[in-house]
mmCIF file of C-alpha atoms in Angstrom:
data_model
loop_
_atom_site.group_PDB
_atom_site.id
_atom_site.type_symbol
_atom_site.label_atom_id
_atom_site.label_comp_id
_atom_site.label_asym_id
_atom_site.label_seq_id
_atom_site.Cartn_x
_atom_site.Cartn_y
_atom_site.Cartn_z
ATOM 1 C CA UNK A 1 -18.365 -15.469 14.800
ATOM 2 C CA UNK A 2 -21.197 -15.794 12.275
ATOM 3 C CA UNK A 3 -20.536 -13.689 9.170
ATOM 4 C CA UNK A 4 -22.939 -13.185 6.273
ATOM 5 C CA UNK A 5 -21.471 -11.890 2.997
ATOM 6 C CA UNK A 6 -23.911 -10.381 0.497
ATOM 7 C CA UNK A 7 -22.794 -9.877 -3.098
ATOM 8 C CA UNK A 8 -20.400 -12.783 -2.635
ATOM 9 C CA UNK A 9 -20.459 -13.740 -6.335
ATOM 10 C CA UNK A 10 -19.031 -10.381 -7.468
ATOM 11 C CA UNK A 11 -15.432 -9.250 -7.983
ATOM 12 C CA UNK A 12 -14.801 -7.863 -4.502
ATOM 13 C CA UNK A 13 -17.275 -10.244 -2.874
ATOM 14 C CA UNK A 14 -15.375 -13.351 -3.944
ATOM 15 C CA UNK A 15 -12.073 -12.043 -2.578
ATOM 16 C CA UNK A 16 -13.769 -10.890 0.611
ATOM 17 C CA UNK A 17 -15.553 -14.173 1.299
ATOM 18 C CA UNK A 18 -12.319 -16.086 0.733
ATOM 19 C CA UNK A 19 -10.422 -13.883 3.199
ATOM 20 C CA UNK A 20 -13.146 -14.046 5.840
ATOM 21 C CA UNK A 21 -13.224 -17.855 5.718
ATOM 22 C CA UNK A 22 -9.612 -17.780 6.900
ATOM 23 C CA UNK A 23 -10.484 -15.909 10.110
ATOM 24 C CA UNK A 24 -10.095 -18.161 13.175
ATOM 25 C CA UNK A 25 -13.478 -19.222 14.502
ATOM 26 C CA UNK A 26 -15.418 -17.641 11.646
ATOM 27 C CA UNK A 27 -18.508 -19.315 10.206
ATOM 28 C CA UNK A 28 -19.092 -17.615 6.856
ATOM 29 C CA UNK A 29 -22.310 -17.846 4.887
ATOM 30 C CA UNK A 30 -22.637 -16.227 1.487
ATOM 31 C CA UNK A 31 -25.415 -14.961 -0.725
ATOM 32 C CA UNK A 32 -25.504 -13.284 -4.114
ATOM 33 C CA UNK A 33 -28.004 -12.383 -6.788
ATOM 34 C CA UNK A 34 -27.224 -15.732 -8.401
ATOM 35 C CA UNK A 35 -26.112 -18.984 -6.788
ATOM 36 C CA UNK A 36 -22.374 -19.295 -6.357
ATOM 37 C CA UNK A 37 -20.571 -21.915 -8.401
ATOM 38 C CA UNK A 38 -20.476 -25.140 -6.433
ATOM 39 C CA UNK A 39 -20.305 -28.902 -6.793
ATOM 40 C CA UNK A 40 -22.735 -30.637 -9.157
ATOM 41 C CA UNK A 41 -24.691 -31.983 -6.195
ATOM 42 C CA UNK A 42 -25.702 -28.501 -5.108
ATOM 43 C CA UNK A 43 -24.483 -25.353 -3.366
ATOM 44 C CA UNK A 44 -22.018 -25.400 -0.512
ATOM 45 C CA UNK A 45 -23.644 -25.811 2.905
ATOM 46 C CA UNK A 46 -22.683 -22.264 3.878
ATOM 47 C CA UNK A 47 -24.585 -20.724 0.961
ATOM 48 C CA UNK A 48 -27.948 -19.100 1.497
ATOM 49 C CA UNK A 49 -30.659 -18.779 -1.157
ATOM 50 C CA UNK A 50 -29.967 -16.040 -3.743
ATOM 51 C CA UNK A 51 -30.526 -12.543 -2.356
ATOM 52 C CA UNK A 52 -31.172 -9.599 -4.681
ATOM 53 C CA UNK A 53 -31.182 -6.506 -2.476
ATOM 54 C CA UNK A 54 -32.425 -4.404 -5.386
ATOM 55 C CA UNK A 55 -35.757 -6.232 -5.352
ATOM 56 C CA UNK A 56 -35.826 -7.673 -1.830
ATOM 57 C CA UNK A 57 -38.793 -7.212 0.459
ATOM 58 C CA UNK A 58 -37.579 -5.898 3.847
ATOM 59 C CA UNK A 59 -39.806 -8.320 5.745
ATOM 60 C CA UNK A 60 -38.613 -11.387 3.849
ATOM 61 C CA UNK A 61 -35.014 -10.263 4.139
ATOM 62 C CA UNK A 62 -35.499 -9.812 7.886
ATOM 63 C CA UNK A 63 -36.772 -13.399 8.095
ATOM 64 C CA UNK A 64 -33.652 -14.643 6.306
ATOM 65 C CA UNK A 65 -31.464 -12.613 8.668
ATOM 66 C CA UNK A 66 -33.206 -14.060 11.701
ATOM 67 C CA UNK A 67 -32.484 -17.551 10.369
ATOM 68 C CA UNK A 68 -28.822 -16.706 9.669
ATOM 69 C CA UNK A 69 -28.421 -14.873 13.019
ATOM 70 C CA UNK A 70 -25.253 -13.078 11.887
ATOM 71 C CA UNK A 71 -22.841 -11.290 14.180
ATOM 72 C CA UNK A 72 -21.582 -9.364 11.148
ATOM 73 C CA UNK A 73 -23.048 -8.631 7.715
ATOM 74 C CA UNK A 74 -20.702 -7.594 4.899
ATOM 75 C CA UNK A 75 -22.410 -5.975 1.919
ATOM 76 C CA UNK A 76 -20.337 -6.252 -1.260
ATOM 77 C CA UNK A 77 -23.365 -5.991 -3.566
ATOM 78 C CA UNK A 78 -23.223 -3.182 -6.087
ATOM 79 C CA UNK A 79 -23.672 -2.232 -9.737
ATOM 80 C CA UNK A 80 -21.094 -0.194 -11.674
ATOM 81 C CA UNK A 81 -23.104 0.027 -14.893
ATOM 82 C CA UNK A 82 -26.534 -0.427 -16.367
ATOM 83 C CA UNK A 83 -29.669 1.658 -16.550
ATOM 84 C CA UNK A 84 -30.678 4.343 -14.091
ATOM 85 C CA UNK A 85 -33.176 1.897 -12.618
ATOM 86 C CA UNK A 86 -30.467 -0.724 -12.069
ATOM 87 C CA UNK A 87 -27.958 1.677 -10.533
ATOM 88 C CA UNK A 88 -30.405 3.237 -8.108
ATOM 89 C CA UNK A 89 -32.046 -0.065 -7.196
ATOM 90 C CA UNK A 90 -28.805 -1.895 -6.417
ATOM 91 C CA UNK A 91 -26.665 0.915 -5.002
ATOM 92 C CA UNK A 92 -29.257 3.054 -3.206
ATOM 93 C CA UNK A 93 -32.364 0.975 -2.479
ATOM 94 C CA UNK A 94 -30.387 -2.174 -1.704
ATOM 95 C CA UNK A 95 -28.441 -0.793 1.286
ATOM 96 C CA UNK A 96 -31.576 0.963 2.577
ATOM 97 C CA UNK A 97 -33.561 -2.297 2.511
ATOM 98 C CA UNK A 98 -30.685 -4.133 4.172
ATOM 99 C CA UNK A 99 -30.478 -1.582 6.986
ATOM 100 C CA UNK A 100 -34.226 -1.752 7.595
ATOM 101 C CA UNK A 101 -34.144 -5.546 7.704
ATOM 102 C CA UNK A 102 -31.098 -5.601 9.972
ATOM 103 C CA UNK A 103 -32.694 -3.136 12.363
ATOM 104 C CA UNK A 104 -35.674 -5.481 12.674
ATOM 105 C CA UNK A 105 -33.895 -8.833 12.758
ATOM 106 C CA UNK A 106 -30.322 -8.355 13.996
ATOM 107 C CA UNK A 107 -29.952 -4.837 15.401
ATOM 108 C CA UNK A 108 -26.753 -5.694 17.290
ATOM 109 C CA UNK A 109 -24.933 -7.044 14.241
ATOM 110 C CA UNK A 110 -22.111 -5.046 12.713
ATOM 111 C CA UNK A 111 -22.572 -3.946 9.094
ATOM 112 C CA UNK A 112 -19.542 -3.465 6.826
ATOM 113 C CA UNK A 113 -20.631 -1.858 3.547
ATOM 114 C CA UNK A 114 -18.493 -1.225 0.457
ATOM 115 C CA UNK A 115 -18.825 2.295 -0.920
ATOM 116 C CA UNK A 116 -16.994 3.970 -3.803
ATOM 117 C CA UNK A 117 -14.525 6.784 -4.420
ATOM 118 C CA UNK A 118 -16.977 8.011 -7.082
ATOM 119 C CA UNK A 119 -18.985 9.464 -4.199
ATOM 120 C CA UNK A 120 -16.378 12.223 -3.822
ATOM 121 C CA UNK A 121 -16.333 13.663 -7.327
ATOM 122 C CA UNK A 122 -13.602 16.145 -8.345
ATOM 123 C CA UNK A 123 -10.682 16.657 -5.978
ATOM 124 C CA UNK A 124 -9.584 20.043 -4.697
ATOM 125 C CA UNK A 125 -6.408 20.691 -6.705
ATOM 126 C CA UNK A 126 -4.146 17.616 -6.587
ATOM 127 C CA UNK A 127 -4.588 16.809 -2.919
ATOM 128 C CA UNK A 128 -5.403 13.432 -1.340
ATOM 129 C CA UNK A 129 -9.081 13.235 -0.475
ATOM 130 C CA UNK A 130 -9.967 12.449 3.123
ATOM 131 C CA UNK A 131 -13.200 11.164 4.599
ATOM 132 C CA UNK A 132 -14.187 14.690 5.634
ATOM 133 C CA UNK A 133 -14.099 16.001 2.064
ATOM 134 C CA UNK A 134 -17.455 17.037 0.605
ATOM 135 C CA UNK A 135 -19.216 14.365 -1.449
ATOM 136 C CA UNK A 136 -19.952 15.825 -4.884
ATOM 137 C CA UNK A 137 -20.567 12.901 -7.238
ATOM 138 C CA UNK A 138 -20.832 13.855 -10.898
ATOM 139 C CA UNK A 139 -22.782 10.931 -12.315
ATOM 140 C CA UNK A 140 -25.592 8.617 -11.377
ATOM 141 C CA UNK A 141 -23.242 5.832 -10.305
ATOM 142 C CA UNK A 142 -21.515 8.026 -7.733
ATOM 143 C CA UNK A 143 -24.802 9.575 -6.627
ATOM 144 C CA UNK A 144 -26.425 6.163 -6.155
ATOM 145 C CA UNK A 145 -23.437 4.906 -4.157
ATOM 146 C CA UNK A 146 -23.578 8.022 -2.002
ATOM 147 C CA UNK A 147 -27.285 7.412 -1.347
ATOM 148 C CA UNK A 148 -26.390 3.904 -0.184
ATOM 149 C CA UNK A 149 -23.684 5.280 2.092
ATOM 150 C CA UNK A 150 -26.131 7.754 3.630
ATOM 151 C CA UNK A 151 -28.624 4.944 4.241
ATOM 152 C CA UNK A 152 -25.944 2.999 6.114
ATOM 153 C CA UNK A 153 -24.452 5.862 8.116
ATOM 154 C CA UNK A 154 -27.894 7.148 9.077
ATOM 155 C CA UNK A 155 -29.286 3.758 10.092
ATOM 156 C CA UNK A 156 -28.244 3.827 13.735
ATOM 157 C CA UNK A 157 -26.600 0.425 13.309
ATOM 158 C CA UNK A 158 -23.046 -0.482 14.276
ATOM 159 C CA UNK A 159 -21.907 0.202 10.723
ATOM 160 C CA UNK A 160 -18.889 1.327 8.717
ATOM 161 C CA UNK A 161 -18.623 2.200 5.021
ATOM 162 C CA UNK A 162 -15.319 1.262 3.387
ATOM 163 C CA UNK A 163 -15.060 3.724 0.516
ATOM 164 C CA UNK A 164 -13.099 1.720 -2.060
ATOM 165 C CA UNK A 165 -11.086 3.536 -4.703
ATOM 166 C CA UNK A 166 -10.203 1.815 -8.015
ATOM 167 C CA UNK A 167 -9.826 -1.944 -7.482
ATOM 168 C CA UNK A 168 -7.467 -3.740 -9.862
ATOM 169 C CA UNK A 169 -6.294 -7.332 -9.638
ATOM 170 C CA UNK A 170 -7.204 -10.930 -10.433
ATOM 171 C CA UNK A 171 -10.841 -11.352 -11.404
ATOM 172 C CA UNK A 172 -11.376 -7.725 -12.491
ATOM 173 C CA UNK A 173 -14.640 -7.681 -14.489
ATOM 174 C CA UNK A 174 -14.926 -6.680 -18.112
ATOM 175 C CA UNK A 175 -16.997 -3.683 -16.985
ATOM 176 C CA UNK A 176 -13.812 -2.189 -15.490
ATOM 177 C CA UNK A 177 -11.038 -0.691 -17.610
ATOM 178 C CA UNK A 178 -8.355 -3.100 -16.310
ATOM 179 C CA UNK A 179 -10.590 -6.116 -16.930
ATOM 180 C CA UNK A 180 -11.572 -4.946 -20.396
ATOM 181 C CA UNK A 181 -7.986 -4.118 -21.370
ATOM 182 C CA UNK A 182 -6.721 -7.496 -20.206
ATOM 183 C CA UNK A 183 -9.441 -9.311 -22.166
ATOM 184 C CA UNK A 184 -8.887 -7.279 -25.340
ATOM 185 C CA UNK A 185 -5.113 -7.634 -25.194
ATOM 186 C CA UNK A 186 -5.582 -11.402 -24.852
ATOM 187 C CA UNK A 187 -7.742 -11.456 -27.990
ATOM 188 C CA UNK A 188 -5.573 -9.083 -30.026
ATOM 189 C CA UNK A 189 -3.331 -10.429 -32.754
ATOM 190 C CA UNK A 190 0.403 -9.653 -32.814
ATOM 191 C CA UNK A 191 -0.145 -6.630 -35.084
ATOM 192 C CA UNK A 192 -3.438 -5.408 -33.590
ATOM 193 C CA UNK A 193 -3.867 -2.300 -31.464
ATOM 194 C CA UNK A 194 -6.442 -2.068 -28.717
ATOM 195 C CA UNK A 195 -8.427 1.176 -28.863
ATOM 196 C CA UNK A 196 -9.132 3.167 -25.715
ATOM 197 C CA UNK A 197 -9.948 6.727 -24.788
ATOM 198 C CA UNK A 198 -7.411 9.109 -23.287
ATOM 199 C CA UNK A 199 -5.566 7.344 -20.446
ATOM 200 C CA UNK A 200 -3.937 10.389 -18.855
ATOM 201 C CA UNK A 201 -6.349 10.700 -15.902
ATOM 202 C CA UNK A 202 -4.788 9.793 -12.546
ATOM 203 C CA UNK A 203 -6.484 7.254 -10.289
ATOM 204 C CA UNK A 204 -5.750 5.495 -6.999
ATOM 205 C CA UNK A 205 -5.630 1.745 -7.699
ATOM 206 C CA UNK A 206 -5.984 -0.806 -4.910
ATOM 207 C CA UNK A 207 -5.751 -4.594 -5.011
ATOM 208 C CA UNK A 208 -8.996 -6.496 -4.229
ATOM 209 C CA UNK A 209 -7.077 -8.673 -1.774
ATOM 210 C CA UNK A 210 -6.123 -5.552 0.155
ATOM 211 C CA UNK A 211 -9.778 -4.509 0.132
ATOM 212 C CA UNK A 212 -10.669 -7.943 1.507
ATOM 213 C CA UNK A 213 -8.080 -7.535 4.257
ATOM 214 C CA UNK A 214 -9.587 -4.167 5.207
ATOM 215 C CA UNK A 215 -12.999 -5.849 5.439
ATOM 216 C CA UNK A 216 -11.583 -8.582 7.692
ATOM 217 C CA UNK A 217 -10.063 -5.968 9.995
ATOM 218 C CA UNK A 218 -13.324 -4.009 10.084
ATOM 219 C CA UNK A 219 -15.225 -7.201 10.906
ATOM 220 C CA UNK A 220 -13.029 -7.945 13.913
ATOM 221 C CA UNK A 221 -12.213 -4.404 15.093
ATOM 222 C CA UNK A 222 -13.347 -3.287 18.546
ATOM 223 C CA UNK A 223 -16.341 -0.971 18.530
ATOM 224 C CA UNK A 224 -16.990 1.723 17.561
ATOM 225 C CA UNK A 225 -15.636 2.454 14.074
ATOM 226 C CA UNK A 226 -15.800 5.710 12.098
ATOM 227 C CA UNK A 227 -18.755 6.024 9.738
ATOM 228 C CA UNK A 228 -16.538 6.062 6.619
ATOM 229 C CA UNK A 229 -12.996 4.873 5.906
ATOM 230 C CA UNK A 230 -11.082 5.292 2.633
ATOM 231 C CA UNK A 231 -9.554 2.127 1.178
ATOM 232 C CA UNK A 232 -7.012 2.864 -1.541
ATOM 233 C CA UNK A 233 -3.288 2.691 -2.191
ATOM 234 C CA UNK A 234 -2.582 6.308 -1.256
ATOM 235 C CA UNK A 235 -0.937 6.854 -4.656
ATOM 236 C CA UNK A 236 -2.311 8.506 -7.786
ATOM 237 C CA UNK A 237 -0.963 7.188 -11.070
ATOM 238 C CA UNK A 238 -1.920 7.630 -14.739
ATOM 239 C CA UNK A 239 -4.477 5.130 -15.996
ATOM 240 C CA UNK A 240 -2.003 4.578 -18.826
ATOM 241 C CA UNK A 241 0.115 2.677 -16.290
ATOM 242 C CA UNK A 242 -2.563 -0.040 -16.276
ATOM 243 C CA UNK A 243 -2.056 -0.638 -19.995
ATOM 244 C CA UNK A 244 1.710 -0.544 -19.634
ATOM 245 C CA UNK A 245 1.666 -2.946 -16.680
ATOM 246 C CA UNK A 246 -0.532 -5.455 -18.489
ATOM 247 C CA UNK A 247 1.691 -5.325 -21.563
ATOM 248 C CA UNK A 248 4.788 -5.883 -19.457
ATOM 249 C CA UNK A 249 3.079 -8.805 -17.720
ATOM 250 C CA UNK A 250 2.378 -10.222 -21.184
ATOM 251 C CA UNK A 251 6.069 -9.984 -22.048
ATOM 252 C CA UNK A 252 5.735 -7.063 -24.472
ATOM 253 C CA UNK A 253 8.750 -4.747 -24.219
ATOM 254 C CA UNK A 254 7.995 -2.180 -26.919
ATOM 255 C CA UNK A 255 6.305 1.217 -26.580
ATOM 256 C CA UNK A 256 2.773 1.093 -25.186
ATOM 257 C CA UNK A 257 1.550 3.059 -28.207
ATOM 258 C CA UNK A 258 2.463 0.144 -30.474
ATOM 259 C CA UNK A 259 -0.302 -1.957 -28.880
ATOM 260 C CA UNK A 260 -2.724 0.596 -27.386
ATOM 261 C CA UNK A 261 -4.274 3.471 -29.338
ATOM 262 C CA UNK A 262 -5.811 6.232 -27.201
ATOM 263 C CA UNK A 263 -7.981 7.577 -30.022
ATOM 264 C CA UNK A 264 -11.293 5.976 -29.034
ATOM 265 C CA UNK A 265 -14.195 7.380 -27.074
ATOM 266 C CA UNK A 266 -13.122 8.366 -23.599
ATOM 267 C CA UNK A 267 -14.920 8.274 -20.300
ATOM 268 C CA UNK A 268 -16.756 11.521 -19.434
ATOM 269 C CA UNK A 269 -15.724 10.991 -15.799
ATOM 270 C CA UNK A 270 -12.032 10.941 -16.763
ATOM 271 C CA UNK A 271 -12.333 14.448 -18.167
ATOM 272 C CA UNK A 272 -14.424 15.689 -15.242
ATOM 273 C CA UNK A 273 -12.290 14.012 -12.541
ATOM 274 C CA UNK A 274 -8.753 14.071 -13.972
ATOM 275 C CA UNK A 275 -7.001 13.300 -10.669
ATOM 276 C CA UNK A 276 -7.982 11.369 -7.553
ATOM 277 C CA UNK A 277 -5.964 9.968 -4.666
ATOM 278 C CA UNK A 278 -7.093 8.555 -1.325
ATOM 279 C CA UNK A 279 -5.922 9.745 2.042
ATOM 280 C CA UNK A 280 -5.747 6.393 3.851
ATOM 281 C CA UNK A 281 -4.465 7.731 7.169
ATOM 282 C CA UNK A 282 -7.709 6.991 9.015
ATOM 283 C CA UNK A 283 -7.830 3.350 7.883
ATOM 284 C CA UNK A 284 -4.253 2.884 9.020
ATOM 285 C CA UNK A 285 -4.925 4.477 12.383
ATOM 286 C CA UNK A 286 -8.277 2.789 13.037
ATOM 287 C CA UNK A 287 -7.764 -0.653 11.514
ATOM 288 C CA UNK A 288 -3.965 -0.876 11.457
ATOM 289 C CA UNK A 289 -4.413 -1.499 7.736
ATOM 290 C CA UNK A 290 -1.987 -0.774 4.933
ATOM 291 C CA UNK A 291 -2.112 -2.060 1.338
ATOM 292 C CA UNK A 292 0.320 -4.955 0.868
ATOM 293 C CA UNK A 293 0.084 -5.731 -2.847
ATOM 294 C CA UNK A 294 2.100 -3.651 -5.285
ATOM 295 C CA UNK A 295 0.573 -2.211 -8.439
ATOM 296 C CA UNK A 296 2.839 -4.436 -10.538
ATOM 297 C CA UNK A 297 1.765 -7.528 -8.599
ATOM 298 C CA UNK A 298 -1.922 -6.644 -9.056
ATOM 299 C CA UNK A 299 -1.537 -6.338 -12.837
ATOM 300 C CA UNK A 300 0.672 -9.426 -13.152
ATOM 301 C CA UNK A 301 -1.903 -11.485 -11.270
ATOM 302 C CA UNK A 302 -4.767 -9.998 -13.289
ATOM 303 C CA UNK A 303 -3.011 -10.968 -16.517
ATOM 304 C CA UNK A 304 -2.269 -14.474 -15.237
ATOM 305 C CA UNK A 305 -5.896 -14.938 -14.169
ATOM 306 C CA UNK A 306 -7.132 -14.221 -17.712
ATOM 307 C CA UNK A 307 -4.961 -16.916 -19.297
ATOM 308 C CA UNK A 308 -6.812 -19.686 -21.140
ATOM 309 C CA UNK A 309 -6.436 -23.221 -19.888
ATOM 310 C CA UNK A 310 -3.666 -23.846 -22.413
ATOM 311 C CA UNK A 311 -1.795 -20.698 -23.322
ATOM 312 C CA UNK A 312 0.480 -20.619 -26.405
ATOM 313 C CA UNK A 313 4.086 -19.591 -25.898
ATOM 314 C CA UNK A 314 4.491 -15.852 -26.762
#
């Protein structure tokens, strides 16, 4: 099976490419906006030239796809921050260009695209959100991801959108709250407090390795698949638990408030979407997928992954 992973240099893309390489009989090629880290002599043989879907020409991308001749394309490319131009180009235009190029060059290939829980917007009361819930994104990020989802589901391709909730685990970027908290707690002195906004909003956190496993199952699943599948833990927990879990992983046993001050500027989305939890029934039924990594394990591994080469004894 020939698998092409786009966005392979990103947080979820790296975990996904690693998992797909372990599939029996899989030949995985990767591409990102920048070359992946490789040996000094050059990129790994399975790496394609850099691909930036936000600026790609559909014809040139189709030519690359013809050369790669993939059986499956996995699109992990996405932007969680930046200007309006960046968000719409990467999250909305990118999937549309990819679908057009795939339709021309590899119309029988399966497309697995990573969407976002931000596409849903506020939940009805405190109920798990299923794939049939109305999409009512509140900000440009969610709206741009929804536009990308609509491009994929309306393409006529053999495609599925895995709507990922809040990924947390090793490699979490500084643009995410878990990644930023881990980095700031690493830098903080013994008497310093890290400032955040209010951490009382509830979110559904899922490990990136569980996301990668869902991708692998979607890649190999018999046809057809539903248009959209939720990928989360199925549990809503206070964002404050992220701070507490990281502190416990660091060996700190005191009150969270001694090291984290919630008196900074908060996220507007936290106030507008105070509670969100995925209904993951469909993913379990369709893919036989369940999350395997515990929340504690995700945070412990995130903390360990941020350690410097030589870490002082606490």
